[in-house]
Tab-separated table of C-alpha atoms in Angstrom:
chain	number	residue	atom	x	y	z
A	1	GLN	CA	18.629	1.516	-6.718
A	2	LYS	CA	15.042	1.608	-5.375
A	3	GLU	CA	13.177	-1.552	-5.984
A	4	VAL	CA	10.207	0.131	-7.323
A	5	GLU	CA	10.717	3.598	-8.945
A	6	GLN	CA	8.128	6.272	-9.857
A	7	ASN	CA	8.616	9.789	-11.035
A	8	SER	CA	7.336	11.660	-8.134
A	9	GLY	CA	5.700	14.458	-10.379
A	10	PRO	CA	3.702	16.581	-10.207
A	11	LEU	CA	2.135	15.406	-13.412
A	12	SER	CA	0.038	18.010	-14.660
A	13	VAL	CA	-2.705	17.389	-17.480
A	14	PRO	CA	-5.645	19.275	-18.742
A	15	GLU	CA	-9.054	17.796	-18.286
A	16	GLY	CA	-9.947	15.380	-21.007
A	17	ALA	CA	-6.413	14.536	-21.839
A	18	ILE	CA	-4.598	11.217	-21.314
A	19	ALA	CA	-2.409	10.901	-18.230
A	20	SER	CA	0.405	8.401	-18.413
A	21	LEU	CA	1.998	7.254	-15.224
A	22	ASN	CA	5.175	5.008	-15.317
A	23	CYS	CA	6.848	2.563	-13.059
A	24	THR	CA	9.974	0.501	-13.331
A	25	TYR	CA	11.029	-2.416	-10.773
A	26	SER	CA	14.129	-4.206	-10.311
A	27	ASP	CA	13.258	-7.755	-9.203
A	28	ARG	CA	12.937	-9.827	-12.433
A	29	VAL	CA	10.873	-12.533	-10.627
A	30	SER	CA	8.135	-10.097	-9.745
A	31	GLN	CA	4.765	-11.654	-10.749
A	32	SER	CA	2.017	-9.270	-9.647
A	33	PHE	CA	1.672	-5.568	-10.240
A	34	PHE	CA	-0.882	-3.299	-8.942
A	35	TRP	CA	-1.869	0.414	-9.102
A	36	TYR	CA	-3.306	2.178	-6.241
A	37	ARG	CA	-4.840	5.733	-6.034
A	38	GLN	CA	-4.434	7.805	-2.981
A	39	TYR	CA	-6.270	10.991	-2.275
A	40	SER	CA	-4.680	13.419	0.176
A	41	GLY	CA	-5.252	12.352	3.588
A	42	LYS	CA	-6.741	9.116	2.556
A	43	SER	CA	-5.724	5.511	2.333
A	44	PRO	CA	-4.635	3.802	-0.927
A	45	GLU	CA	-7.221	2.267	-3.030
A	46	LEU	CA	-6.579	-0.583	-5.444
A	47	ILE	CA	-7.705	0.517	-8.875
A	48	MET	CA	-5.767	-1.813	-11.429
A	49	SER	CA	-4.050	-5.273	-11.187
A	50	ILE	CA	-2.056	-6.845	-14.060
A	51	TYR	CA	-0.228	-10.184	-13.916
A	52	SER	CA	0.783	-10.818	-17.539
A	53	ASN	CA	2.494	-8.943	-20.313
A	54	GLY	CA	0.244	-6.610	-22.423
A	55	ASP	CA	-2.523	-4.176	-21.755
A	56	LYS	CA	-5.617	-4.483	-19.255
A	57	GLU	CA	-8.348	-2.105	-19.555
A	58	ASP	CA	-11.037	-1.156	-17.073
A	59	GLY	CA	-13.017	1.760	-17.962
A	60	ARG	CA	-10.994	4.791	-18.346
A	61	PHE	CA	-7.910	2.928	-17.087
A	62	THR	CA	-5.426	0.935	-18.912
A	63	ALA	CA	-2.445	-0.883	-17.317
A	64	GLN	CA	0.397	-1.947	-19.432
A	65	LEU	CA	2.987	-4.402	-18.342
A	66	ASN	CA	6.418	-5.208	-20.082
A	67	LYS	CA	8.293	-7.849	-17.937
A	68	ALA	CA	11.386	-7.965	-20.308
A	69	SER	CA	11.745	-4.160	-19.873
A	70	GLN	CA	10.642	-4.314	-16.151
A	71	TYR	CA	8.133	-1.725	-16.795
A	72	VAL	CA	4.408	-0.991	-15.858
A	73	SER	CA	2.335	1.885	-16.787
A	74	LEU	CA	-1.074	3.109	-16.106
A	75	LEU	CA	-3.157	5.425	-18.651
A	76	ILE	CA	-5.990	7.277	-17.564
A	77	ARG	CA	-8.110	8.361	-20.580
A	78	ASP	CA	-10.383	11.334	-20.524
A	79	SER	CA	-8.776	12.712	-17.141
A	80	GLN	CA	-11.160	14.379	-14.684
A	81	PRO	CA	-10.274	16.821	-11.837
A	82	SER	CA	-11.537	13.917	-9.687
A	83	ASP	CA	-8.503	11.941	-10.848
A	84	SER	CA	-6.058	14.179	-9.186
A	85	ALA	CA	-4.412	12.064	-6.531
A	86	THR	CA	-1.277	10.417	-5.834
A	87	TYR	CA	-0.815	7.127	-7.662
A	88	LEU	CA	1.174	4.049	-6.125
A	89	CYS	CA	2.793	1.511	-8.255
A	90	ALA	CA	3.161	-1.762	-6.248
A	91	VAL	CA	4.912	-5.110	-7.163
A	92	ASN	CA	4.682	-8.443	-5.489
A	93	THR	CA	7.969	-10.436	-5.682
A	94	GLY	CA	6.489	-13.573	-4.240
A	95	GLY	CA	4.611	-14.543	-1.093
A	96	PHE	CA	4.228	-11.698	1.292
A	97	LYS	CA	6.558	-9.211	-0.058
A	98	THR	CA	4.846	-6.312	-1.987
A	99	ILE	CA	6.960	-3.289	-2.610
A	100	PHE	CA	5.483	0.060	-3.152
A	101	GLY	CA	6.821	3.058	-5.028
A	102	ALA	CA	6.861	6.404	-3.480
A	103	GLY	CA	4.040	7.480	-5.838
A	104	THR	CA	3.359	10.064	-8.736
A	105	ARG	CA	1.308	13.000	-7.937
A	106	LEU	CA	-1.233	13.829	-10.721
A	107	PHE	CA	-3.110	17.058	-11.134
A	108	VAL	CA	-5.845	17.391	-13.618
A	109	LYS	CA	-6.571	21.012	-14.441
A	110	ALA	CA	-10.219	21.822	-15.132
B	1	ASP	CA	-14.258	-2.522	0.770
B	2	ALA	CA	-12.567	-5.022	3.007
B	3	GLY	CA	-14.359	-3.671	6.147
B	4	ILE	CA	-10.975	-2.529	7.893
B	5	THR	CA	-11.109	-0.167	10.696
B	6	GLN	CA	-7.941	1.410	12.713
B	7	SER	CA	-8.151	2.943	16.038
B	8	PRO	CA	-7.026	5.659	17.108
B	9	ARG	CA	-7.270	7.571	13.874
B	10	HIS	CA	-5.150	10.372	15.578
B	11	LYS	CA	-2.749	10.261	18.397
B	12	VAL	CA	-0.265	12.787	19.826
B	13	THR	CA	2.059	11.322	22.326
B	14	GLU	CA	5.354	11.968	24.085
B	15	THR	CA	8.699	10.369	23.560
B	16	GLY	CA	9.343	7.374	25.739
B	17	THR	CA	5.627	6.338	26.177
B	18	PRO	CA	4.193	3.121	24.905
B	19	VAL	CA	1.739	3.260	22.056
B	20	THR	CA	-0.652	0.578	20.728
B	21	LEU	CA	-2.632	0.919	17.398
B	22	ARG	CA	-5.280	-1.481	16.581
B	23	CYS	CA	-6.477	-2.890	13.383
B	24	HIS	CA	-9.878	-4.687	13.110
B	25	GLN	CA	-11.157	-6.537	10.035
B	26	THR	CA	-14.493	-8.111	9.160
B	27	GLU	CA	-13.585	-9.797	6.006
B	28	ASN	CA	-11.913	-12.923	7.471
B	29	HIS	CA	-8.828	-12.224	5.597
B	30	ARG	CA	-5.911	-14.358	6.529
B	31	TYR	CA	-3.108	-11.951	6.139
B	32	MET	CA	-2.590	-8.728	7.735
B	33	TYR	CA	0.073	-6.016	7.448
B	34	TRP	CA	1.299	-2.849	9.304
B	35	TYR	CA	2.870	-0.288	7.024
B	36	ARG	CA	4.123	3.297	7.620
B	37	GLN	CA	4.035	6.011	5.211
B	38	ASP	CA	6.393	8.906	5.092
B	39	PRO	CA	7.026	11.468	2.523
B	40	GLY	CA	9.503	10.311	-0.145
B	41	HIS	CA	9.460	6.691	1.154
B	42	GLY	CA	6.065	5.421	0.047
B	43	LEU	CA	4.793	2.456	2.108
B	44	ARG	CA	7.107	0.532	4.124
B	45	LEU	CA	6.217	-2.829	5.756
B	46	ILE	CA	6.696	-2.918	9.572
B	47	HIS	CA	5.322	-6.493	10.424
B	48	TYR	CA	2.868	-8.682	8.951
B	49	SER	CA	0.860	-11.812	10.049
B	50	TYR	CA	-0.103	-14.925	8.051
B	51	GLY	CA	-2.509	-16.477	10.845
B	52	VAL	CA	-3.325	-16.229	14.490
B	53	LYS	CA	-0.359	-15.783	16.499
B	54	ASP	CA	1.963	-16.218	13.273
B	55	THR	CA	3.746	-12.882	12.595
B	56	ASP	CA	7.131	-11.900	11.038
B	57	LYS	CA	9.201	-8.722	10.414
B	58	GLY	CA	9.170	-6.532	7.570
B	59	GLU	CA	11.814	-3.950	6.356
B	60	VAL	CA	11.413	-1.437	9.173
B	61	SER	CA	10.562	-3.493	12.278
B	62	ASP	CA	12.932	-2.029	14.686
B	63	GLY	CA	11.235	-0.491	17.663
B	64	TYR	CA	7.919	-1.982	16.753
B	65	SER	CA	6.037	-5.426	17.842
B	66	VAL	CA	2.936	-6.840	16.879
B	67	SER	CA	0.386	-9.349	18.173
B	68	ARG	CA	-2.523	-11.239	16.683
B	69	SER	CA	-4.681	-13.266	19.061
B	70	LYS	CA	-7.763	-13.238	16.719
B	71	THR	CA	-8.149	-13.461	13.009
B	72	GLU	CA	-9.939	-10.059	12.999
B	73	ASP	CA	-7.482	-8.028	15.169
B	74	PHE	CA	-3.824	-7.126	14.482
B	75	LEU	CA	-2.176	-5.030	17.099
B	76	LEU	CA	1.012	-2.749	16.598
B	77	THR	CA	2.922	-1.665	19.569
B	78	LEU	CA	5.519	1.180	19.965
B	79	GLU	CA	7.344	-0.002	23.212
B	80	SER	CA	8.860	3.406	23.780
B	81	ALA	CA	7.907	5.966	21.095
B	82	THR	CA	10.565	8.141	19.566
B	83	SER	CA	10.166	11.048	17.078
B	84	SER	CA	11.213	9.043	14.154
B	85	GLN	CA	8.240	7.119	14.610
B	86	THR	CA	5.869	10.085	13.805
B	87	SER	CA	4.085	8.914	10.757
B	88	VAL	CA	1.039	7.744	9.276
B	89	TYR	CA	0.353	4.069	9.914
B	90	PHE	CA	-1.936	1.850	7.597
B	91	CYS	CA	-2.949	-1.646	8.238
B	92	ALA	CA	-3.890	-3.743	5.193
B	93	THR	CA	-5.093	-7.346	4.519
B	94	THR	CA	-5.017	-9.721	1.667
B	95	LEU	CA	-7.263	-12.841	1.118
B	96	ASP	CA	-4.470	-15.176	0.816
B	97	THR	CA	-1.185	-15.086	-0.815
B	98	GLY	CA	-0.891	-18.947	-1.606
B	99	THR	CA	-4.216	-20.451	-2.671
B	100	SER	CA	-6.067	-17.752	-4.429
B	101	GLY	CA	-3.336	-17.015	-7.130
B	102	PRO	CA	-2.201	-13.508	-7.923
B	103	ARG	CA	-5.292	-11.918	-6.824
B	104	GLY	CA	-4.527	-13.025	-3.285
B	105	ASN	CA	-1.836	-10.507	-3.195
B	106	GLU	CA	-4.446	-7.592	-3.798
B	107	GLN	CA	-4.058	-5.364	-0.583
B	108	PHE	CA	-6.959	-3.697	1.007
B	109	PHE	CA	-6.122	-0.799	3.399
B	110	GLY	CA	-7.534	0.727	6.449
B	111	PRO	CA	-8.280	4.397	6.975
B	112	GLY	CA	-4.601	4.956	8.760
B	113	THR	CA	-3.795	6.355	11.885
B	114	ARG	CA	-1.771	9.635	12.092
B	115	LEU	CA	0.797	9.322	14.931
B	116	THR	CA	2.644	12.402	16.293
B	117	VAL	CA	5.641	11.845	18.718
B	118	LEU	CA	6.689	15.042	20.487
């Protein structure tokens, strides 16, 4: 079992819709959770961090964390074509160890 | 933007040759990391550094070595490149994993180096 799992996609949504990206992790002691966006040929860019159970909103982005279910998600409201990218889920299990999922490719159709 | 640069940005080399990739940061971040990214595998940690001359291995360290003689520079060396080391290499930094709380684990990435070993 991979430590951080994401559906590779592609996830295709129409412009203006809500995109829902999901991630599960295996290490129950994980404390910090991150979502990175990576455009093709570019480096990952941090877009959301979440550290406690519940929802955290930042603009059109909402991160959701459920530690009991070992599940973290990212919702993108009013999706735009510019949101088309690969989204990486990352989990810090303590100290230097941050594990990245393989990413979910998102396509937003105009 | 953590002010991270990587050089070279692209390199093509032959099997058996040594290769050194450089990461330079201007943010005075204490921690630096080298990752490789391959299709289907996501980002995998090669080596990391928690201070000048303090380094340790990640999950895919075989065939790689690192050095950090200054806070701002972290070098990754492939002593004898192999075709399996063809990849995109990213450098990353974090402020501090210990004293800054969970935000200290937020990673900032350089632009990457695309390495091809023929």
